[in-house]
mmCIF file of C-alpha atoms in Angstrom:
data_model
loop_
_atom_site.group_PDB
_atom_site.id
_atom_site.type_symbol
_atom_site.label_atom_id
_atom_site.label_comp_id
_atom_site.label_asym_id
_atom_site.label_seq_id
_atom_site.Cartn_x
_atom_site.Cartn_y
_atom_site.Cartn_z
ATOM 1 C CA MET A 1 0.000 0.000 0.000
ATOM 2 C CA ALA A 2 1.313 3.422 -0.910
ATOM 3 C CA LEU A 3 0.967 6.107 1.699
ATOM 4 C CA VAL A 4 -0.473 9.566 1.174
ATOM 5 C CA ARG A 5 1.507 12.690 1.872
ATOM 6 C CA ALA A 6 -1.691 14.457 2.839
ATOM 7 C CA ALA A 7 -0.316 17.910 3.450
ATOM 8 C CA GLY A 8 3.448 17.736 3.189
ATOM 9 C CA ARG A 9 5.870 19.316 0.743
ATOM 10 C CA PRO A 10 8.174 16.654 -0.748
ATOM 11 C CA ALA A 11 11.828 17.296 -1.326
ATOM 12 C CA PRO A 12 12.686 18.839 -4.712
ATOM 13 C CA LEU A 13 13.708 16.633 -7.608
ATOM 14 C CA ALA A 14 17.198 16.796 -8.985
ATOM 15 C CA PRO A 15 17.795 19.597 -11.529
ATOM 16 C CA VAL A 16 16.297 18.786 -14.910
ATOM 17 C CA SER A 17 16.514 20.349 -18.325
ATOM 18 C CA PHE A 18 13.816 19.411 -20.803
ATOM 19 C CA ALA A 19 11.177 21.014 -22.993
ATOM 20 C CA ILE A 20 7.440 20.422 -22.976
ATOM 21 C CA GLY A 21 5.664 21.558 -26.138
ATOM 22 C CA ILE A 22 2.083 22.583 -25.490
ATOM 23 C CA ALA A 23 0.214 24.281 -28.290
ATOM 24 C CA ALA A 24 -2.452 25.654 -25.950
ATOM 25 C CA VAL A 25 0.061 28.035 -24.408
ATOM 26 C CA MET A 26 -0.141 30.070 -27.599
ATOM 27 C CA ILE A 27 -3.940 30.169 -27.656
ATOM 28 C CA ARG A 28 -5.769 33.296 -26.564
ATOM 29 C CA ARG A 29 -9.505 33.617 -26.254
ATOM 30 C CA VAL A 30 -11.574 36.757 -25.865
ATOM 31 C CA PRO A 31 -13.284 36.614 -22.475
ATOM 32 C CA ARG A 32 -17.048 36.329 -22.507
ATOM 33 C CA THR A 33 -17.379 39.503 -20.429
ATOM 34 C CA SER A 34 -15.197 42.302 -19.141
ATOM 35 C CA GLY A 35 -14.885 43.448 -15.548
ATOM 36 C CA VAL A 36 -16.720 41.141 -13.141
ATOM 37 C CA ARG A 37 -19.441 38.628 -13.877
ATOM 38 C CA VAL A 38 -22.999 38.296 -12.691
ATOM 39 C CA ARG A 39 -23.071 37.398 -9.009
ATOM 40 C CA MET A 40 -25.138 34.853 -7.155
ATOM 41 C CA GLY A 41 -27.135 36.118 -4.212
ATOM 42 C CA GLY A 42 -26.783 35.263 -0.552
ATOM 43 C CA SER A 43 -23.825 34.655 1.734
ATOM 44 C CA TYR A 44 -21.086 32.087 1.210
ATOM 45 C CA ASP A 45 -19.695 29.303 3.358
ATOM 46 C CA VAL A 46 -16.130 30.012 2.249
ATOM 47 C CA VAL A 47 -14.825 33.132 0.509
ATOM 48 C CA GLY A 48 -11.279 32.764 -0.804
ATOM 49 C CA ILE A 49 -8.687 35.447 -1.555
ATOM 50 C CA GLY A 50 -5.296 34.184 -2.680
ATOM 51 C CA CYS A 51 -3.443 32.170 -5.269
ATOM 52 C CA CYS A 52 -5.221 31.027 -8.420
ATOM 53 C CA ALA A 53 -3.026 29.330 -10.998
ATOM 54 C CA PHE A 54 -3.164 27.141 -14.058
ATOM 55 C CA ASP A 55 -1.294 23.848 -13.693
ATOM 56 C CA ILE A 56 0.294 21.679 -16.353
ATOM 57 C CA VAL A 57 0.993 18.418 -14.524
ATOM 58 C CA VAL A 58 3.398 15.991 -16.188
ATOM 59 C CA GLU A 59 4.202 12.458 -15.025
ATOM 60 C CA VAL A 60 7.686 11.143 -15.763
ATOM 61 C CA ASN A 61 9.210 7.699 -15.314
ATOM 62 C CA HIS A 62 12.686 9.160 -15.046
ATOM 63 C CA ILE A 63 14.324 12.548 -15.200
ATOM 64 C CA PRO A 64 15.719 13.182 -18.687
ATOM 65 C CA GLY A 65 19.314 14.305 -18.980
ATOM 66 C CA PRO A 66 20.571 17.352 -20.891
ATOM 67 C CA ASP A 67 19.340 17.431 -24.518
ATOM 68 C CA GLU A 68 17.389 14.207 -23.963
ATOM 69 C CA LYS A 69 13.775 13.795 -25.046
ATOM 70 C CA ALA A 70 11.319 11.606 -23.167
ATOM 71 C CA LEU A 71 7.761 10.467 -23.731
ATOM 72 C CA VAL A 72 5.615 11.129 -20.674
ATOM 73 C CA PRO A 73 2.926 8.667 -19.547
ATOM 74 C CA ARG A 74 0.433 11.381 -18.631
ATOM 75 C CA LEU A 75 -0.135 15.104 -18.888
ATOM 76 C CA ARG A 76 -3.053 17.018 -17.379
ATOM 77 C CA MET A 77 -3.937 20.691 -17.719
ATOM 78 C CA GLN A 78 -6.185 22.151 -15.021
ATOM 79 C CA GLY A 79 -6.727 24.968 -12.574
ATOM 80 C CA GLY A 80 -4.499 25.133 -9.508
ATOM 81 C CA GLY A 81 -3.262 27.453 -6.792
ATOM 82 C CA LEU A 82 -3.491 27.277 -3.008
ATOM 83 C CA VAL A 83 -6.725 29.135 -2.307
ATOM 84 C CA ALA A 84 -8.356 28.293 -5.641
ATOM 85 C CA THR A 85 -7.936 24.534 -5.169
ATOM 86 C CA ALA A 86 -9.030 24.813 -1.533
ATOM 87 C CA LEU A 87 -12.267 26.408 -2.762
ATOM 88 C CA VAL A 88 -12.808 23.616 -5.278
ATOM 89 C CA ALA A 89 -12.436 21.108 -2.438
ATOM 90 C CA ALA A 90 -14.878 22.998 -0.211
ATOM 91 C CA ALA A 91 -17.377 23.300 -3.062
ATOM 92 C CA ARG A 92 -17.173 19.639 -4.007
ATOM 93 C CA LEU A 93 -17.770 18.776 -0.362
ATOM 94 C CA GLY A 94 -21.006 20.748 -0.536
ATOM 95 C CA GLY A 95 -20.003 24.287 0.435
ATOM 96 C CA LYS A 96 -21.183 27.471 -1.244
ATOM 97 C CA CYS A 97 -18.002 29.282 -2.211
ATOM 98 C CA ALA A 98 -16.766 32.445 -3.917
ATOM 99 C CA TYR A 99 -13.353 33.452 -5.243
ATOM 100 C CA VAL A 100 -12.165 37.051 -5.060
ATOM 101 C CA GLY A 101 -9.252 37.926 -7.287
ATOM 102 C CA ALA A 102 -7.905 39.220 -10.586
ATOM 103 C CA LEU A 103 -7.248 37.197 -13.739
ATOM 104 C CA GLY A 104 -6.162 38.049 -17.258
ATOM 105 C CA ASP A 105 -7.825 37.625 -20.633
ATOM 106 C CA ASP A 106 -5.569 34.760 -21.727
ATOM 107 C CA TYR A 107 -6.708 31.220 -22.446
ATOM 108 C CA PHE A 108 -5.487 29.826 -19.124
ATOM 109 C CA SER A 109 -7.344 32.507 -17.121
ATOM 110 C CA GLU A 110 -10.517 31.599 -18.977
ATOM 111 C CA CYS A 111 -9.917 27.919 -18.195
ATOM 112 C CA CYS A 112 -9.601 28.751 -14.499
ATOM 113 C CA ILE A 113 -12.926 30.579 -14.540
ATOM 114 C CA ASP A 114 -14.592 27.766 -16.481
ATOM 115 C CA GLU A 115 -13.456 25.287 -13.811
ATOM 116 C CA PHE A 116 -14.717 27.507 -11.009
ATOM 117 C CA GLU A 117 -18.127 27.732 -12.650
ATOM 118 C CA LYS A 118 -18.237 24.000 -13.299
ATOM 119 C CA GLU A 119 -17.733 23.469 -9.551
ATOM 120 C CA GLY A 120 -20.431 26.024 -8.684
ATOM 121 C CA ILE A 121 -17.964 28.590 -7.323
ATOM 122 C CA GLU A 122 -18.980 32.249 -7.651
ATOM 123 C CA THR A 123 -16.787 34.100 -10.184
ATOM 124 C CA GLY A 124 -18.543 37.463 -10.039
ATOM 125 C CA PHE A 125 -15.848 38.977 -7.819
ATOM 126 C CA ILE A 126 -13.000 38.281 -10.265
ATOM 127 C CA ARG A 127 -11.649 41.388 -11.988
ATOM 128 C CA ARG A 128 -10.463 40.703 -15.550
ATOM 129 C CA VAL A 129 -7.329 42.556 -16.686
ATOM 130 C CA ALA A 130 -6.805 43.088 -20.416
ATOM 131 C CA GLY A 131 -3.437 41.841 -21.630
ATOM 132 C CA ALA A 132 -2.635 40.095 -18.341
ATOM 133 C CA ALA A 133 -2.247 36.387 -17.580
ATOM 134 C CA VAL A 134 -2.686 33.948 -14.717
ATOM 135 C CA LEU A 135 0.187 32.395 -12.783
ATOM 136 C CA THR A 136 1.103 29.222 -14.666
ATOM 137 C CA ALA A 137 2.944 26.224 -13.215
ATOM 138 C CA ILE A 138 4.533 23.165 -14.788
ATOM 139 C CA ILE A 139 4.511 20.397 -12.199
ATOM 140 C CA VAL A 140 6.717 17.392 -12.883
ATOM 141 C CA VAL A 141 5.672 14.310 -10.903
ATOM 142 C CA GLN A 142 7.832 11.193 -10.489
ATOM 143 C CA PRO A 143 5.603 8.486 -8.956
ATOM 144 C CA ALA A 144 8.498 6.104 -8.353
ATOM 145 C CA THR A 145 10.018 8.491 -5.797
ATOM 146 C CA GLY A 146 6.930 10.479 -4.759
ATOM 147 C CA GLN A 147 8.798 13.685 -5.577
ATOM 148 C CA ARG A 148 7.662 16.738 -7.519
ATOM 149 C CA MET A 149 9.293 19.714 -9.171
ATOM 150 C CA ILE A 150 7.281 22.887 -9.708
ATOM 151 C CA LEU A 151 8.232 25.560 -12.254
ATOM 152 C CA CYS A 152 6.188 28.773 -12.032
ATOM 153 C CA ALA A 153 5.770 31.547 -14.615
ATOM 154 C CA GLY A 154 4.315 34.732 -13.157
ATOM 155 C CA GLU A 155 5.326 37.299 -15.754
ATOM 156 C CA GLY A 156 2.455 39.590 -16.691
ATOM 157 C CA ARG A 157 0.018 38.071 -14.210
ATOM 158 C CA ALA A 158 -2.987 40.004 -12.998
ATOM 159 C CA ALA A 159 -2.578 41.197 -9.404
ATOM 160 C CA VAL A 160 -5.254 41.595 -6.742
ATOM 161 C CA THR A 161 -5.333 44.858 -4.808
ATOM 162 C CA ALA A 162 -6.818 45.725 -1.442
ATOM 163 C CA GLU A 163 -9.460 47.730 -3.312
ATOM 164 C CA ASP A 164 -10.672 44.531 -4.993
ATOM 165 C CA VAL A 165 -11.973 43.170 -1.666
ATOM 166 C CA PRO A 166 -15.802 43.306 -1.556
ATOM 167 C CA GLU A 167 -16.503 44.242 2.059
ATOM 168 C CA GLU A 168 -20.080 43.037 2.269
ATOM 169 C CA VAL A 169 -19.198 39.646 0.777
ATOM 170 C CA VAL A 170 -16.462 39.153 3.375
ATOM 171 C CA ARG A 171 -18.623 40.404 6.257
ATOM 172 C CA THR A 172 -21.429 37.956 5.462
ATOM 173 C CA ALA A 173 -19.229 34.906 4.803
ATOM 174 C CA ARG A 174 -19.039 32.027 7.258
ATOM 175 C CA VAL A 175 -15.271 31.719 6.712
ATOM 176 C CA LEU A 176 -12.576 33.696 4.907
ATOM 177 C CA HIS A 177 -9.692 31.598 3.557
ATOM 178 C CA THR A 178 -6.421 33.230 2.472
ATOM 179 C CA ASP A 179 -2.751 32.639 1.720
ATOM 180 C CA THR A 180 0.320 34.867 1.291
ATOM 181 C CA PHE A 181 0.061 35.265 -2.487
ATOM 182 C CA GLU A 182 -1.748 38.639 -2.410
ATOM 183 C CA PRO A 183 -0.891 39.928 1.084
ATOM 184 C CA ASP A 184 -2.394 43.428 0.850
ATOM 185 C CA ALA A 185 -5.782 42.092 -0.231
ATOM 186 C CA ALA A 186 -5.596 39.155 2.197
ATOM 187 C CA VAL A 187 -4.757 41.322 5.208
ATOM 188 C CA ARG A 188 -7.495 43.851 4.426
ATOM 189 C CA ALA A 189 -10.027 41.061 3.954
ATOM 190 C CA ALA A 190 -8.929 39.404 7.196
ATOM 191 C CA ARG A 191 -9.371 42.627 9.145
ATOM 192 C CA ILE A 192 -12.842 43.126 7.650
ATOM 193 C CA ALA A 193 -13.743 39.526 8.470
ATOM 194 C CA ARG A 194 -12.576 39.760 12.067
ATOM 195 C CA SER A 195 -14.434 43.023 12.621
ATOM 196 C CA ALA A 196 -17.599 41.170 11.582
ATOM 197 C CA GLY A 197 -16.882 38.038 13.625
ATOM 198 C CA VAL A 198 -16.063 35.939 10.549
ATOM 199 C CA PRO A 199 -13.359 33.288 11.207
ATOM 200 C CA VAL A 200 -10.190 33.541 9.106
ATOM 201 C CA THR A 201 -8.285 30.422 8.017
ATOM 202 C CA VAL A 202 -4.872 30.889 6.441
ATOM 203 C CA ASP A 203 -2.471 28.636 4.553
ATOM 204 C CA LEU A 204 1.086 29.769 5.261
ATOM 205 C CA GLU A 205 3.278 27.770 2.915
ATOM 206 C CA SER A 206 6.451 29.617 3.858
ATOM 207 C CA GLY A 207 7.649 32.412 6.103
ATOM 208 C CA GLY A 208 8.410 36.014 5.282
ATOM 209 C CA PRO A 209 6.870 39.472 5.684
ATOM 210 C CA ALA A 210 3.499 38.408 4.232
ATOM 211 C CA ALA A 211 3.262 35.500 6.668
ATOM 212 C CA ASP A 212 4.181 37.792 9.554
ATOM 213 C CA ARG A 213 1.316 40.139 8.655
ATOM 214 C CA LEU A 214 -1.251 37.369 8.318
ATOM 215 C CA LEU A 215 -0.272 35.648 11.562
ATOM 216 C CA GLY A 216 -1.619 38.625 13.459
ATOM 217 C CA VAL A 217 -5.036 38.707 11.765
ATOM 218 C CA SER A 218 -5.908 35.003 11.392
ATOM 219 C CA ASP A 219 -7.922 32.661 13.590
ATOM 220 C CA TYR A 220 -6.925 29.220 12.284
ATOM 221 C CA VAL A 221 -3.324 29.070 11.087
ATOM 222 C CA ILE A 222 -2.221 25.983 9.145
ATOM 223 C CA VAL A 223 1.456 25.534 8.276
ATOM 224 C CA PRO A 224 3.764 22.691 7.225
ATOM 225 C CA LEU A 225 6.276 21.448 9.777
ATOM 226 C CA SER A 226 9.070 22.999 7.705
ATOM 227 C CA PHE A 227 7.578 26.466 8.356
ATOM 228 C CA ALA A 228 7.610 25.909 12.112
ATOM 229 C CA GLU A 229 11.094 24.392 12.095
ATOM 230 C CA GLN A 230 12.443 27.451 10.328
ATOM 231 C CA ARG A 231 10.564 29.898 12.530
ATOM 232 C CA TYR A 232 10.900 28.270 15.940
ATOM 233 C CA GLY A 233 13.537 25.562 15.592
ATOM 234 C CA SER A 234 10.961 23.110 16.953
ATOM 235 C CA PRO A 235 11.950 19.432 16.696
ATOM 236 C CA GLY A 236 8.455 17.981 16.167
ATOM 237 C CA MET A 237 4.791 18.667 15.439
ATOM 238 C CA ALA A 238 3.626 18.898 19.053
ATOM 239 C CA GLU A 239 6.260 21.440 20.024
ATOM 240 C CA ALA A 240 5.809 23.360 16.777
ATOM 241 C CA ALA A 241 2.040 23.583 17.179
ATOM 242 C CA GLY A 242 2.477 24.841 20.714
ATOM 243 C CA GLU A 243 4.953 27.518 19.642
ATOM 244 C CA LEU A 244 2.693 28.646 16.814
ATOM 245 C CA PHE A 245 -0.347 28.854 19.066
ATOM 246 C CA ARG A 246 1.563 30.870 21.638
ATOM 247 C CA GLU A 247 2.433 33.353 18.893
ATOM 248 C CA ILE A 248 -1.082 33.774 17.502
ATOM 249 C CA ALA A 249 -3.149 33.522 20.700
ATOM 250 C CA PRO A 250 -2.347 37.055 21.944
ATOM 251 C CA HIS A 251 -3.727 38.367 18.634
ATOM 252 C CA GLY A 252 -6.962 36.412 18.894
ATOM 253 C CA GLY A 253 -5.826 33.236 17.127
ATOM 254 C CA LYS A 254 -8.065 30.281 17.912
ATOM 255 C CA ALA A 255 -6.004 27.270 16.753
ATOM 256 C CA ALA A 256 -2.615 26.389 15.300
ATOM 257 C CA VAL A 257 -2.244 23.369 13.018
ATOM 258 C CA ILE A 258 1.009 21.753 11.893
ATOM 259 C CA THR A 259 0.957 19.296 8.967
ATOM 260 C CA ASP A 260 3.653 16.796 8.068
ATOM 261 C CA GLY A 261 2.532 14.487 5.257
ATOM 262 C CA THR A 262 2.400 10.825 6.244
ATOM 263 C CA ASN A 263 3.112 11.802 9.844
ATOM 264 C CA GLY A 264 -0.302 13.457 9.994
ATOM 265 C CA SER A 265 -1.114 16.767 11.659
ATOM 266 C CA TRP A 266 -1.187 18.297 15.125
ATOM 267 C CA ALA A 267 -3.507 21.014 16.394
ATOM 268 C CA VAL A 268 -3.291 23.145 19.533
ATOM 269 C CA TRP A 269 -6.028 25.456 20.790
ATOM 270 C CA GLU A 270 -7.001 27.021 24.100
ATOM 271 C CA GLY A 271 -7.434 24.133 26.500
ATOM 272 C CA GLY A 272 -6.712 21.321 24.081
ATOM 273 C CA SER A 273 -4.472 19.587 21.550
ATOM 274 C CA LEU A 274 -4.865 16.691 19.121
ATOM 275 C CA ARG A 275 -2.672 14.585 16.898
ATOM 276 C CA GLN A 276 -4.393 13.407 13.724
ATOM 277 C CA PRO A 277 -2.732 10.465 11.922
ATOM 278 C CA ALA A 278 -2.651 10.416 8.131
ATOM 279 C CA TYR A 279 -4.735 7.782 6.340
ATOM 280 C CA GLY A 280 -3.345 5.071 4.084
ATOM 281 C CA VAL A 281 -4.519 5.025 0.451
ATOM 282 C CA GLU A 282 -3.277 3.813 -2.912
ATOM 283 C CA VAL A 283 -1.454 6.897 -4.159
ATOM 284 C CA VAL A 284 -1.542 8.041 -7.767
ATOM 285 C CA ASP A 285 -0.471 11.670 -7.279
ATOM 286 C CA THR A 286 -0.088 13.919 -4.204
ATOM 287 C CA THR A 287 -0.297 17.218 -6.102
ATOM 288 C CA GLY A 288 -2.702 19.564 -4.335
ATOM 289 C CA CYS A 289 -3.085 17.506 -1.151
ATOM 290 C CA GLY A 290 -2.260 20.402 1.145
ATOM 291 C CA ASP A 291 -4.651 22.762 -0.627
ATOM 292 C CA VAL A 292 -7.447 20.186 -0.429
ATOM 293 C CA TYR A 293 -6.763 19.703 3.288
ATOM 294 C CA HIS A 294 -7.134 23.442 3.830
ATOM 295 C CA GLY A 295 -10.372 23.597 1.864
ATOM 296 C CA ALA A 296 -11.913 20.794 3.902
ATOM 297 C CA PHE A 297 -10.659 22.425 7.112
ATOM 298 C CA ALA A 298 -12.191 25.792 6.154
ATOM 299 C CA LEU A 299 -15.521 24.162 5.342
ATOM 300 C CA GLY A 300 -15.484 22.400 8.713
ATOM 301 C CA VAL A 301 -14.998 25.743 10.441
ATOM 302 C CA ALA A 302 -17.865 27.180 8.369
ATOM 303 C CA GLN A 303 -20.086 24.329 9.570
ATOM 304 C CA GLY A 304 -19.280 25.171 13.189
ATOM 305 C CA TRP A 305 -17.492 21.865 13.856
ATOM 306 C CA ASP A 306 -14.948 21.474 16.619
ATOM 307 C CA ILE A 307 -11.312 20.645 15.896
ATOM 308 C CA GLU A 308 -11.777 17.000 16.867
ATOM 309 C CA ARG A 309 -14.193 16.587 13.951
ATOM 310 C CA ILE A 310 -12.427 18.866 11.475
ATOM 311 C CA LEU A 311 -8.994 17.195 11.566
ATOM 312 C CA PRO A 312 -10.050 13.666 10.504
ATOM 313 C CA PHE A 313 -12.411 15.128 7.906
ATOM 314 C CA ALA A 314 -9.640 17.262 6.366
ATOM 315 C CA SER A 315 -7.098 14.439 6.508
ATOM 316 C CA ALA A 316 -9.471 11.983 4.846
ATOM 317 C CA THR A 317 -10.382 14.471 2.116
ATOM 318 C CA ALA A 318 -6.718 15.085 1.327
ATOM 319 C CA ALA A 319 -5.968 11.364 1.285
ATOM 320 C CA LEU A 320 -8.786 10.580 -1.133
ATOM 321 C CA LYS A 321 -7.562 13.292 -3.506
ATOM 322 C CA CYS A 322 -4.533 11.093 -4.220
ATOM 323 C CA ARG A 323 -6.659 8.536 -6.082
ATOM 324 C CA GLU A 324 -6.296 10.362 -9.388
ATOM 325 C CA PHE A 325 -3.650 12.224 -11.345
ATOM 326 C CA GLY A 326 -3.608 16.002 -10.986
ATOM 327 C CA GLY A 327 -4.410 18.390 -8.174
ATOM 328 C CA ARG A 328 -8.207 18.375 -8.446
ATOM 329 C CA ALA A 329 -9.494 15.312 -10.291
ATOM 330 C CA GLY A 330 -9.534 13.109 -7.199
ATOM 331 C CA ILE A 331 -11.145 15.584 -4.775
ATOM 332 C CA PRO A 332 -13.998 13.623 -3.160
ATOM 333 C CA THR A 333 -17.583 14.493 -2.352
ATOM 334 C CA ASN A 334 -18.811 14.702 1.228
ATOM 335 C CA ALA A 335 -20.519 11.317 0.890
ATOM 336 C CA GLU A 336 -17.234 9.713 -0.223
ATOM 337 C CA VAL A 337 -15.385 11.183 2.747
ATOM 338 C CA GLU A 338 -17.991 10.010 5.230
ATOM 339 C CA GLU A 339 -17.954 6.502 3.743
ATOM 340 C CA PHE A 340 -14.148 6.413 3.793
ATOM 341 C CA LEU A 341 -13.990 7.462 7.445
ATOM 342 C CA ARG A 342 -16.153 4.523 8.473
ATOM 343 C CA SER A 343 -13.344 2.105 7.662
ATOM 344 C CA ALA A 344 -10.223 4.267 7.138
ATOM 345 C CA GLN A 345 -6.991 2.985 8.619
ATOM 346 C CA PRO A 346 -4.488 5.502 9.965
ATOM 347 C CA VAL A 347 -0.900 5.240 8.821
ATOM 348 C CA SER A 348 0.434 5.383 12.361
#
């Protein structure tokens, strides 16, 4: 049985030099509308402000050498990005979700919006920028080692500003979910959310000034163990979660969560702590596992669940994602997660 790396970041692959020819990169399509699109009414379970990307995921059997060509077993093109994929997970689990951001008028931006709409995610708060593009990533996956390499192209991408944040949408949400990709917009949205009593979940992939700003305005902070090791020098998840909670609690933080792939996750909150083991599944691809975990976690907060219910739900959702190739294809429905949890076996 292969084991899921539910929320971890695998070590980078060795350097590789190869070319991937994709004709669609050259395609441009006129957007169906300019500005923002027609908006659905009512409040949302999860409103997301952060990274939206377009992923080109390539599976390789081995890493080609210099000037070497290689046929790849599989290639998938799909939407990606931390917050965007988290929203897809929350929506597929049954949540009503909206994405706030800025995208270009290129083909890949249009594909991202098409995927949002297919999943029932509100796109009316996306500002379209003429001549701009969306962040694009080439993700090289080597199943034999479980490693990935991610190459990102951000030149000419549309950027979200603090002025893009729709205050009333944030104030009436059940949860705001952010990351460090657009810190000015994320921090403003988080402050609006907190002033209205809306919980803020944040995915801090790495440290830096943006992470420092968001730590002080977030309620549920989820980070990989590597983040905590770098910030606190903590030797393990329990210690790291405790250090993180002690940092955020004075600013109103409700819970700190450390994730570490097959080692599971650890949460600390006022008066409690919990270790959640990872679940064993047959792994096809771990791309997007962390983002899916965060989406399920945010939806659990929106439902008013306690941490003891949220952690296994998020871990199971991330594990099931690994059934299929690509960052979103394997994201389960709520019914699939509930069925899986009835018989799921923890890794350790």
